[in-house]
Amino acid sequence: MSLLVVGLSHRSAPVSVLERASLSADAKVKLLHDTLAAEPAAEAAVLATCNRIELYADVDKFHAGVAELSTLLAQHSGVALEELTPYLYVHYEDRAVHHLFSVACGLDSMVVGEGQILGQIKDALALGQELHTAGRLINDLFQQALRVGKRAHSETGIDRAGQSLVTFGLEQLAVRMPVGEWAAGKRALVIGAGSMSSLAAATLARVGVAEVVVANRTAERAERLAEILVASGTGVKASAVAMAAVADELTRVDVVVSCTGATGLVLSADDVLAAVSRAGLDVADAAGSVRLTERGSAPDPAPQTPAGLELADVVARLAAAAEAGGRIPDAGAARTMAAPVEADGCPVGPDGRSALTGVDANSLELHGTWADQGEAAAQRQPRKSARSQSDGMPVRLALLDLAMPRDIDAAVHRIPGVRLVDIESLAEASADAPMAADVDAVRAIVAEEVAAFGAAQRAAHITPTVVALRAMAAEVVAMEVARLDGRVPDLDERQRAEVTQTVRRVVDKLLHAPTVRVKQLASEPGGAGYAEALRELFDLDPQTVASVSRADAADPKNDDDPGRAS
């Protein structure tokens, strides 16, 4: 197994970079095709959500794989490689398995324990199967990740450590009120009719809003979602409107949840200001004090490659560190490299990314720990969990933006009476959320499952060789029985069958203990060499072993539907 993952997420990159690096459906397809066309990759899958973009591949060359996957991510995401590189993380072999299992359990989510990621992992696997880019390793990995995620949710209270992104967002809008009390009697507008928007609509109905209006570019999907809400038994009133009617609906609703696949803004600050003005809120001075031409915060400046350190050198050193240590420290290390900091005992030093020159993997690991501790201290400072200028005054319109790229102009937080919660503010708020003790139990499950998966993969690696060995033994038995027929032609059928069975039993007994033992040894770390030893000792035909491997990879069980977790 040579599993490699290269990616970026909300832990390693700012929202402004994640927004620009998002992948459309067509881009995912092209990325997978180009990954397989690249020489180092034999199979691949892409996990792209609002909070992460990760490319998984089975590679035969680690350094070439890191370089190729990084280049492909940059090419298809539309963000230059020089700008993307500081935010990328790399995991290899067991560390890559550990990462995906942690993601599946919700340990790496913006809101710890959220279960929506399981459906996204299933979708990533389904796309790989549909495009035939998912082979034996990717199928086994993603199906096992789904099982591990389900196990974590069923055996622990990880759901108590965090909530779905929708519920958490509504809690941020409600501030210090219970969500049910805050939502009671409100009228809500849901923009979009995809999976996240549907979840938002269902959650709003469950927490007690009086009415939900659904707007979507495809009218049929909006109408279907409204019908489902009416039939849900929650008693909510639901209807569908065209996207052109959103401006009018804004004047009549109390809450807006938006999550579309649009590449540009769905609601501008001008739209929101016009709506609250028409609704009767006194914003006479808002036009002057709110800079409505400002479309959110300025994007982070593109990181510059330090003088004297070429990008290729950076990639090479990152790859070397990952190969030596199983991973590159993400989160803290990647982000800290981009800017000078005051260090106290940091092995890398204060001069940022340029200090990578000559630094070994162990120092990088220590630097990652040091940086994470610094971040944790910073995160303990008080935060504003939502963007609003309306503290101390009634909130006329509450906005929840769950899209990436964002649907709602970040400048709306300057409008009096408007409260905005978006992906960025959710990330800040969730960093302060208390961690449940169940997280430790989930981490133990992940560690156990990673060890079991690695052992199973190593054992599976030797299976074709064992099968080829037994096939060779059966062929030897057949040849010897045929030779016996020529030398002793007078044997009747019963005698011939008895002799044949005796020879087979002898061969099976001779092979049983060695093949069982070699499978046990191969399942242990460092056991990959036993398959090669068997091939050398018994002079097995490599083509026979390869044909068994191909037949095993084509096993129809790979097409089993792992099922979507709720």
Coordinates of C-alpha atoms in Angstrom, one line a residue:
M1 CA 0.0 0.0 0.0
S2 CA 1.3 3.4 -1.0
L3 CA -1.5 5.7 -0.1
L4 CA -0.9 9.4 -0.4
V5 CA -3.2 12.3 0.4
V6 CA -2.5 15.9 -0.5
G7 CA -5.0 18.6 0.6
L8 CA -6.0 21.7 2.4
S9 CA -8.8 22.3 4.9
H10 CA -10.2 24.9 7.3
R11 CA -7.4 23.9 9.7
S12 CA -4.6 24.7 7.3
A13 CA -5.9 27.5 5.1
P14 CA -7.9 30.7 5.6
V15 CA -11.5 30.9 4.3
S16 CA -10.4 33.3 1.5
V17 CA -8.1 30.6 0.0
L18 CA -10.7 27.8 0.5
E19 CA -13.3 29.8 -1.3
R20 CA -11.1 30.3 -4.3
A21 CA -9.9 26.7 -4.3
S22 CA -13.3 25.1 -4.4
L23 CA -14.0 22.5 -7.0
S24 CA -17.0 22.3 -9.3
A25 CA -18.5 18.9 -10.2
D26 CA -16.8 19.1 -13.7
A27 CA -13.5 20.0 -12.0
K28 CA -13.7 17.0 -9.8
V29 CA -14.2 14.7 -12.8
K30 CA -11.3 16.3 -14.7
L31 CA -9.0 16.2 -11.6
L32 CA -9.6 12.4 -11.2
H33 CA -9.0 11.7 -14.9
D34 CA -5.8 13.8 -14.9
T35 CA -4.6 12.1 -11.7
L36 CA -4.8 8.7 -13.2
A37 CA -3.2 10.0 -16.4
A38 CA -0.3 11.1 -14.3
E39 CA 2.5 8.5 -14.1
P40 CA 2.8 8.0 -10.3
A41 CA -0.9 7.4 -9.6
A42 CA -2.7 4.0 -10.1
E43 CA -6.1 5.0 -8.6
A44 CA -7.6 8.1 -7.0
A45 CA -10.5 9.8 -5.2
V46 CA -11.3 13.4 -4.4
L47 CA -13.0 14.5 -1.2
A48 CA -14.2 18.1 -1.8
T49 CA -16.5 19.8 0.7
C50 CA -17.0 23.4 1.8
N51 CA -14.3 22.9 4.4
R52 CA -11.7 20.8 2.6
I53 CA -10.3 19.6 -0.7
E54 CA -8.3 16.4 -0.5
L55 CA -6.9 14.2 -3.3
Y56 CA -6.2 10.5 -2.4
A57 CA -4.1 8.3 -4.6
D58 CA -2.3 5.0 -4.7
V59 CA 1.2 6.0 -5.9
D60 CA 4.3 4.1 -6.7
K61 CA 6.7 7.0 -6.2
F62 CA 6.3 9.2 -3.2
H63 CA 8.2 12.4 -4.2
A64 CA 6.8 12.3 -7.7
G65 CA 3.4 11.7 -6.2
V66 CA 3.5 14.7 -3.9
A67 CA 4.7 17.0 -6.7
E68 CA 2.1 15.7 -9.2
L69 CA -0.9 15.8 -6.9
S70 CA 0.0 19.3 -5.6
T71 CA 0.3 20.5 -9.2
L72 CA -3.0 19.0 -10.2
L73 CA -4.8 20.5 -7.2
A74 CA -3.5 23.9 -8.1
Q75 CA -4.3 23.5 -11.7
H76 CA -7.9 22.4 -11.2
S77 CA -8.7 24.6 -8.2
G78 CA -7.6 27.7 -10.0
V79 CA -5.2 28.8 -7.3
A80 CA -1.5 29.2 -8.3
L81 CA 0.8 26.5 -6.9
E82 CA 3.1 29.1 -5.3
E83 CA 0.1 30.4 -3.4
L84 CA -1.4 27.0 -2.6
T85 CA 1.7 25.3 -1.3
P86 CA 2.0 26.9 2.1
Y87 CA -1.5 25.6 3.0
L88 CA -1.2 22.1 1.7
Y89 CA -0.7 19.1 4.0
V90 CA 0.6 15.6 3.1
H91 CA -0.2 12.3 4.7
Y92 CA 1.3 9.0 3.6
E93 CA 0.4 5.3 4.2
D94 CA -0.8 4.7 7.8
R95 CA -1.0 8.5 8.5
A96 CA -3.2 8.9 5.4
V97 CA -5.5 6.2 6.7
H98 CA -5.6 7.8 10.1
H99 CA -6.4 11.1 8.6
L100 CA -9.4 9.9 6.6
F101 CA -10.8 7.8 9.5
S102 CA -10.5 10.9 11.7
V103 CA -12.3 12.9 9.1
A104 CA -15.1 10.3 8.8
C105 CA -15.6 10.4 12.6
G106 CA -16.0 14.2 12.6
L107 CA -12.7 14.7 14.5
D108 CA -11.4 17.0 11.8
S109 CA -14.6 18.8 11.1
M110 CA -15.2 22.5 11.8
V111 CA -17.9 21.4 14.3
V112 CA -16.5 18.3 16.0
G113 CA -18.7 15.2 15.7
E114 CA -20.9 16.4 12.8
G115 CA -22.1 13.5 10.7
Q116 CA -22.7 15.1 7.3
I117 CA -19.1 14.3 6.3
L118 CA -20.1 10.6 6.0
G119 CA -22.4 11.4 3.1
Q120 CA -19.7 13.4 1.5
I121 CA -17.2 10.5 1.8
K122 CA -19.8 8.2 0.3
D123 CA -20.3 10.6 -2.6
A124 CA -16.5 10.8 -3.2
L125 CA -16.4 7.0 -3.3
A126 CA -19.4 6.8 -5.7
L127 CA -17.7 9.2 -8.1
G128 CA -14.5 7.2 -8.1
Q129 CA -16.4 4.0 -8.8
E130 CA -18.5 5.7 -11.5
L131 CA -15.3 7.0 -13.2
H132 CA -13.4 3.8 -12.6
T133 CA -10.7 5.7 -10.7
A134 CA -11.3 3.8 -7.5
G135 CA -9.5 0.5 -7.4
R136 CA -9.0 -2.0 -4.6
L137 CA -7.2 0.3 -2.2
I138 CA -9.4 3.3 -2.6
N139 CA -12.6 1.1 -2.3
D140 CA -11.3 -0.7 0.8
L141 CA -10.2 2.6 2.4
F142 CA -13.3 4.6 1.8
Q143 CA -15.7 1.8 2.6
Q144 CA -13.9 1.2 5.9
A145 CA -13.9 4.9 6.6
L146 CA -17.7 4.9 6.4
R147 CA -17.9 1.9 8.7
V148 CA -15.5 3.5 11.2
G149 CA -17.5 6.7 11.1
K150 CA -20.7 4.9 11.8
R151 CA -19.1 2.9 14.6
A152 CA -17.8 6.1 16.2
H153 CA -21.3 7.6 16.2
S154 CA -23.0 4.5 17.5
E155 CA -20.5 3.5 20.2
T156 CA -19.7 6.9 21.6
G157 CA -21.3 10.2 22.4
I158 CA -19.3 12.1 19.8
D159 CA -22.5 13.7 18.6
R160 CA -22.6 15.5 22.0
A161 CA -19.2 17.0 21.3
G162 CA -20.5 18.9 18.4
Q163 CA -23.7 19.3 16.3
S164 CA -24.5 19.5 12.6
L165 CA -23.2 22.7 11.0
V166 CA -26.8 23.9 10.5
T167 CA -27.7 23.4 14.2
F168 CA -24.5 25.0 15.3
G169 CA -25.1 28.0 13.0
L170 CA -28.6 28.5 14.3
E171 CA -27.3 28.4 17.9
Q172 CA -24.8 31.2 16.9
L173 CA -27.7 33.2 15.5
A174 CA -29.8 32.7 18.7
V175 CA -26.8 33.8 20.8
R176 CA -27.8 33.1 24.4
M177 CA -31.3 31.9 23.8
P178 CA -32.4 28.3 23.3
V179 CA -32.8 27.7 19.5
G180 CA -36.4 26.5 19.9
E181 CA -37.4 29.6 21.8
W182 CA -35.5 31.9 19.4
A183 CA -37.0 30.2 16.3
A184 CA -40.6 29.9 17.5
G185 CA -43.0 31.7 15.1
K186 CA -40.3 33.0 12.8
R187 CA -40.6 33.0 9.0
A188 CA -37.5 31.6 7.3
L189 CA -36.1 31.7 3.7
V190 CA -33.9 28.9 2.5
I191 CA -32.0 29.6 -0.7
G192 CA -30.9 26.4 -2.5
A193 CA -32.4 22.9 -2.6
G194 CA -29.3 20.7 -2.4
S195 CA -28.4 18.4 0.4
M196 CA -27.2 21.1 2.8
S197 CA -30.1 23.4 2.1
S198 CA -32.6 20.5 2.5
L199 CA -31.0 19.7 5.9
A200 CA -31.3 23.4 6.9
A201 CA -35.0 23.5 5.9
A202 CA -35.7 20.3 7.9
T203 CA -33.8 21.6 10.9
L204 CA -35.7 24.9 10.8
A205 CA -39.0 23.0 10.7
R206 CA -37.8 20.8 13.6
V207 CA -36.8 23.7 15.9
G208 CA -40.2 25.3 15.4
V209 CA -40.2 28.1 12.8
A210 CA -43.8 28.8 11.6
E211 CA -43.0 29.0 7.9
V212 CA -40.3 28.0 5.5
V213 CA -40.0 29.5 2.0
V214 CA -37.6 27.7 -0.5
A215 CA -36.0 29.5 -3.4
N216 CA -34.0 27.7 -6.0
R217 CA -32.9 28.1 -9.6
T218 CA -34.7 24.9 -10.5
A219 CA -38.3 25.4 -9.5
E220 CA -39.1 21.7 -9.4
R221 CA -36.5 21.0 -6.7
A222 CA -37.8 23.9 -4.6
E223 CA -41.3 22.7 -4.9
R224 CA -40.3 19.1 -4.1
L225 CA -38.5 20.2 -0.9
A226 CA -41.5 22.3 0.2
E227 CA -43.8 19.3 -0.3
I228 CA -41.5 17.1 1.8
L229 CA -41.5 19.8 4.6
V230 CA -45.3 19.9 4.6
A231 CA -45.5 16.1 4.8
S232 CA -42.8 15.9 7.6
G233 CA -45.4 16.1 10.4
T234 CA -43.8 19.2 12.0
G235 CA -46.7 21.4 11.2
V236 CA -44.6 23.9 9.4
K237 CA -46.0 25.9 6.5
A238 CA -43.8 25.6 3.4
S239 CA -43.9 27.0 -0.1
A240 CA -41.6 27.5 -3.1
V241 CA -40.7 30.7 -4.9
A242 CA -38.5 31.6 -7.8
M243 CA -35.1 33.1 -7.3
A244 CA -36.4 36.3 -8.8
A245 CA -38.7 36.6 -5.8
V246 CA -35.9 36.5 -3.2
A247 CA -35.6 40.3 -2.9
D248 CA -39.3 40.5 -2.0
E249 CA -39.1 37.6 0.5
L250 CA -36.2 39.3 2.3
T251 CA -38.6 42.0 3.4
R252 CA -41.0 39.4 5.0
V253 CA -38.7 36.9 6.6
D254 CA -36.8 36.8 9.9
V255 CA -34.2 34.2 9.0
V256 CA -32.3 33.4 5.8
V257 CA -30.2 30.3 5.3
S258 CA -28.3 30.1 2.0
C259 CA -26.2 27.3 0.6
T260 CA -26.0 27.2 -3.2
G261 CA -23.4 26.1 -5.7
A262 CA -23.1 29.6 -7.1
T263 CA -19.7 30.9 -7.9
G264 CA -20.6 34.5 -7.1
L265 CA -22.7 36.3 -4.4
V266 CA -26.4 35.4 -4.2
L267 CA -27.1 38.3 -1.7
S268 CA -25.2 41.5 -1.9
A269 CA -25.0 44.1 0.9
D270 CA -27.2 46.3 -1.3
D271 CA -29.9 43.6 -1.5
V272 CA -30.0 43.2 2.2
L273 CA -29.9 47.0 3.0
A274 CA -32.8 47.5 0.5
A275 CA -34.8 44.7 2.1
V276 CA -34.4 45.9 5.7
S277 CA -35.1 49.5 4.6
R278 CA -38.3 48.5 2.9
A279 CA -39.2 46.5 6.0
G280 CA -39.3 49.7 8.0
L281 CA -36.1 49.5 9.9
D282 CA -34.5 52.9 10.5
V283 CA -31.3 52.7 8.5
A284 CA -31.2 56.4 7.4
D285 CA -27.5 56.7 8.2
A286 CA -26.6 53.2 7.1
A287 CA -25.7 54.1 3.6
G288 CA -23.1 56.5 4.8
S289 CA -21.7 54.4 7.6
V290 CA -21.9 51.0 5.8
R291 CA -19.4 50.9 3.0
L292 CA -21.7 48.8 0.7
T293 CA -19.2 48.8 -2.1
E294 CA -16.9 46.8 0.1
R295 CA -17.4 43.2 -0.7
G296 CA -16.1 41.5 2.5
S297 CA -12.6 41.5 3.7
A298 CA -9.7 41.8 1.4
P299 CA -8.2 38.4 0.6
D300 CA -5.1 37.3 2.3
P301 CA -2.0 38.4 0.3
A302 CA -0.4 35.6 -1.7
P303 CA 2.4 34.0 0.3
Q304 CA 5.8 34.8 -1.3
T305 CA 8.4 32.2 -1.7
P306 CA 11.4 33.3 0.4
A307 CA 14.5 34.6 -1.5
G308 CA 17.0 31.8 -2.1
L309 CA 14.4 29.0 -1.7
E310 CA 12.8 27.9 -4.9
L311 CA 9.3 26.4 -4.8
A312 CA 10.7 23.1 -5.9
D313 CA 12.9 23.1 -2.9
V314 CA 10.0 23.7 -0.6
V315 CA 8.0 20.9 -2.1
A316 CA 11.0 18.6 -2.0
R317 CA 11.6 19.3 1.7
L318 CA 7.9 18.9 2.6
A319 CA 7.8 15.6 0.8
A320 CA 11.0 14.4 2.5
A321 CA 9.5 15.4 5.9
A322 CA 6.3 13.5 5.2
E323 CA 8.2 10.4 4.0
A324 CA 10.3 10.4 7.1
G325 CA 7.6 11.1 9.7
G326 CA 4.5 9.8 7.9
R327 CA 3.0 13.3 7.6
I328 CA 3.8 16.9 7.3
P329 CA 2.6 18.9 10.3
D330 CA -0.5 20.7 9.0
A331 CA -2.5 23.3 10.9
G332 CA 0.1 25.0 13.0
A333 CA 3.3 24.3 11.0
A334 CA 1.9 25.2 7.6
R335 CA 0.3 28.4 8.8
T336 CA 3.1 29.5 11.1
M337 CA 5.6 29.2 8.2
A338 CA 3.9 32.1 6.5
A339 CA 4.6 34.8 9.0
P340 CA 7.3 35.7 11.6
V341 CA 6.4 34.9 15.2
E342 CA 8.1 35.2 18.5
A343 CA 9.3 31.8 19.5
D344 CA 10.2 30.4 22.9
G345 CA 11.9 27.1 22.4
C346 CA 10.6 26.5 18.8
P347 CA 13.2 24.3 17.0
V348 CA 12.5 25.9 13.7
G349 CA 13.0 29.5 14.8
P350 CA 11.2 32.7 14.2
D351 CA 12.1 33.4 10.6
G352 CA 9.1 31.4 9.2
R353 CA 9.1 29.3 6.1
S354 CA 12.7 30.1 5.1
A355 CA 13.8 28.2 8.2
L356 CA 12.8 25.0 6.5
T357 CA 16.2 24.8 4.9
G358 CA 18.1 22.0 6.6
V359 CA 15.3 21.2 9.1
D360 CA 14.7 17.5 9.8
A361 CA 11.3 15.9 10.1
N362 CA 11.5 15.6 13.9
S363 CA 12.0 19.3 14.2
L364 CA 9.1 20.0 12.0
E365 CA 6.9 17.8 14.2
L366 CA 8.1 19.7 17.3
H367 CA 7.5 23.0 15.5
G368 CA 3.9 21.8 14.6
T369 CA 3.3 21.1 18.3
W370 CA 4.7 24.4 19.4
A371 CA 2.6 26.3 16.9
D372 CA -0.5 24.4 17.8
Q373 CA 0.0 25.4 21.5
G374 CA 0.4 29.0 20.5
E375 CA -2.8 28.8 18.5
A376 CA -4.6 27.2 21.4
A377 CA -3.6 30.1 23.6
A378 CA -4.7 32.6 21.0
Q379 CA -8.0 30.8 20.7
R380 CA -8.7 31.2 24.4
Q381 CA -9.1 34.9 23.8
P382 CA -12.7 36.2 23.6
R383 CA -14.3 36.0 20.2
K384 CA -17.3 37.3 18.4
S385 CA -19.1 34.2 17.2
A386 CA -21.1 36.2 14.6
R387 CA -20.7 39.3 12.5
S388 CA -23.0 42.1 13.5
Q389 CA -23.1 45.8 14.4
S390 CA -26.4 45.2 16.1
D391 CA -25.2 44.2 19.6
G392 CA -27.6 45.9 22.0
M393 CA -30.3 46.5 19.4
P394 CA -33.0 44.2 18.0
V395 CA -31.9 41.9 15.1
R396 CA -34.3 42.5 12.2
L397 CA -32.7 39.9 9.8
A398 CA -30.6 36.8 10.8
L399 CA -28.5 35.4 8.0
L400 CA -26.7 32.0 8.0
D401 CA -24.4 31.4 5.1
L402 CA -23.2 27.8 4.8
A403 CA -21.9 28.1 1.2
M404 CA -18.3 27.9 0.0
P405 CA -17.6 30.1 -1.9
R406 CA -19.9 32.3 0.3
D407 CA -23.4 33.3 -0.9
I408 CA -23.8 36.4 1.2
D409 CA -21.7 39.5 1.1
A410 CA -19.6 39.7 4.2
A411 CA -20.2 43.5 4.3
V412 CA -23.8 42.9 5.5
H413 CA -22.5 42.6 9.0
R414 CA -22.1 46.4 8.9
I415 CA -25.9 47.0 8.4
P416 CA -27.7 47.8 11.7
G417 CA -30.2 45.2 12.7
V418 CA -28.6 42.5 10.6
R419 CA -26.7 39.5 12.1
L420 CA -24.5 37.3 9.9
V421 CA -23.1 33.9 10.7
D422 CA -20.9 32.4 8.0
I423 CA -18.3 29.6 7.6
E424 CA -15.5 31.8 8.9
S425 CA -17.4 32.9 12.1
L426 CA -18.5 29.3 12.7
A427 CA -14.8 28.2 12.6
E428 CA -14.0 30.8 15.2
A429 CA -16.9 29.9 17.4
S430 CA -16.4 26.1 17.2
A431 CA -12.8 26.6 18.4
D432 CA -14.2 27.7 21.7
A433 CA -16.8 24.9 22.0
P434 CA -16.1 22.5 24.9
M435 CA -14.7 19.1 23.8
A436 CA -16.6 16.1 25.1
A437 CA -14.8 13.3 26.8
D438 CA -16.1 11.0 24.0
V439 CA -13.6 12.5 21.7
D440 CA -10.9 10.4 23.4
A441 CA -13.0 7.3 22.9
V442 CA -13.3 8.1 19.2
R443 CA -9.6 8.6 18.9
A444 CA -9.1 5.2 20.4
I445 CA -11.5 3.7 17.9
V446 CA -9.6 5.4 15.1
A447 CA -6.2 4.1 16.3
E448 CA -7.6 0.6 16.6
E449 CA -9.2 0.7 13.1
V450 CA -6.1 2.1 11.5
A451 CA -4.0 -0.8 12.9
A452 CA -6.6 -3.3 11.7
F453 CA -6.8 -1.8 8.3
G454 CA -3.0 -1.7 7.8
A455 CA -2.8 -5.4 8.9
A456 CA -5.6 -6.4 6.5
Q457 CA -4.0 -4.6 3.6
R458 CA -0.6 -6.1 4.3
A459 CA -2.1 -9.5 4.6
A460 CA -4.1 -9.0 1.4
H461 CA -0.8 -8.0 -0.4
I462 CA 0.6 -11.5 0.1
T463 CA -2.6 -13.3 -0.8
P464 CA -2.0 -13.4 -4.6
T465 CA 1.5 -14.9 -3.9
V466 CA 0.0 -17.6 -1.6
V467 CA -2.7 -18.3 -4.2
A468 CA -0.1 -18.6 -6.9
L469 CA 2.0 -21.0 -4.7
R470 CA -1.0 -23.3 -4.1
A471 CA -1.8 -23.2 -7.8
M472 CA 1.7 -24.3 -8.6
A473 CA 1.4 -27.1 -6.0
A474 CA -1.9 -28.3 -7.6
E475 CA -0.2 -28.3 -11.0
V476 CA 2.6 -30.4 -9.6
V477 CA 0.1 -32.9 -8.1
A478 CA -1.7 -33.1 -11.4
M479 CA 1.5 -33.8 -13.4
E480 CA 2.6 -36.5 -10.9
V481 CA -0.8 -38.2 -11.0
A482 CA -0.6 -38.2 -14.8
R483 CA 2.9 -39.7 -14.7
L484 CA 1.6 -42.4 -12.3
D485 CA -1.1 -43.2 -14.8
G486 CA 1.5 -43.8 -17.5
R487 CA 3.6 -46.1 -15.2
V488 CA 0.7 -48.0 -13.5
P489 CA -2.1 -48.1 -16.1
D490 CA -3.9 -50.9 -14.3
L491 CA -5.1 -48.8 -11.4
D492 CA -8.9 -48.7 -11.2
E493 CA -10.8 -45.5 -10.6
R494 CA -11.1 -46.0 -6.8
Q495 CA -7.4 -46.7 -6.4
R496 CA -6.5 -43.8 -8.6
A497 CA -8.7 -41.4 -6.6
E498 CA -7.2 -42.6 -3.4
V499 CA -3.7 -42.0 -4.6
T500 CA -4.5 -38.6 -5.9
Q501 CA -6.2 -37.6 -2.6
T502 CA -3.2 -38.8 -0.6
V503 CA -0.8 -36.8 -2.7
R504 CA -3.0 -33.7 -2.3
R505 CA -3.2 -34.1 1.4
V506 CA 0.6 -34.4 1.7
V507 CA 1.0 -31.2 -0.3
D508 CA -1.6 -29.3 1.7
K509 CA -0.2 -30.3 5.0
L510 CA 3.3 -29.2 3.9
L511 CA 2.0 -25.8 2.7
H512 CA -0.5 -25.2 5.5
A513 CA 1.8 -24.0 8.3
P514 CA 4.1 -21.9 6.1
T515 CA 1.2 -20.1 4.4
V516 CA -0.7 -19.4 7.6
R517 CA 2.5 -18.2 9.2
V518 CA 3.5 -16.0 6.3
K519 CA 0.1 -14.3 6.3
Q520 CA 0.5 -13.6 10.0
L521 CA 4.0 -12.2 9.5
A522 CA 2.9 -10.2 6.5
S523 CA 0.2 -8.5 8.5
E524 CA 2.7 -7.0 10.9
P525 CA 4.6 -3.7 10.2
G526 CA 7.5 -4.3 7.9
G527 CA 6.0 -7.6 6.6
A528 CA 5.8 -6.5 2.9
G529 CA 9.0 -8.4 2.1
Y530 CA 7.5 -11.9 2.8
A531 CA 5.6 -12.0 -0.5
E532 CA 8.8 -11.3 -2.4
A533 CA 10.6 -14.0 -0.4
L534 CA 8.0 -16.6 -1.3
R535 CA 8.2 -15.7 -5.0
E536 CA 12.0 -16.2 -4.8
L537 CA 12.0 -19.4 -2.7
F538 CA 9.5 -21.2 -4.9
D539 CA 10.5 -19.5 -8.2
L540 CA 6.9 -18.4 -8.8
D541 CA 6.0 -16.9 -12.2
P542 CA 5.4 -13.1 -11.7
Q543 CA 2.8 -13.2 -14.4
T544 CA 0.8 -15.8 -12.4
V545 CA 0.9 -13.6 -9.3
A546 CA -0.1 -10.5 -11.3
S547 CA -3.1 -12.3 -12.9
V548 CA -4.3 -13.4 -9.4
S549 CA -4.0 -9.7 -8.3
R550 CA -6.0 -8.5 -11.2
A551 CA -8.7 -11.0 -10.6
D552 CA -8.8 -10.1 -7.0
A553 CA -9.1 -6.4 -7.8
A554 CA -12.0 -7.1 -10.1
D555 CA -14.0 -8.8 -7.3
P556 CA -17.6 -7.5 -7.5
K557 CA -17.7 -7.0 -3.8
N558 CA -16.0 -3.6 -4.4
D559 CA -19.3 -2.4 -5.8
D560 CA -21.2 -3.0 -2.6
D561 CA -23.1 0.1 -1.5
P562 CA -21.7 1.1 1.9
G563 CA -24.8 3.1 2.6
R564 CA -25.1 6.7 3.6
A565 CA -25.0 7.5 7.2
S566 CA -27.5 9.9 8.5

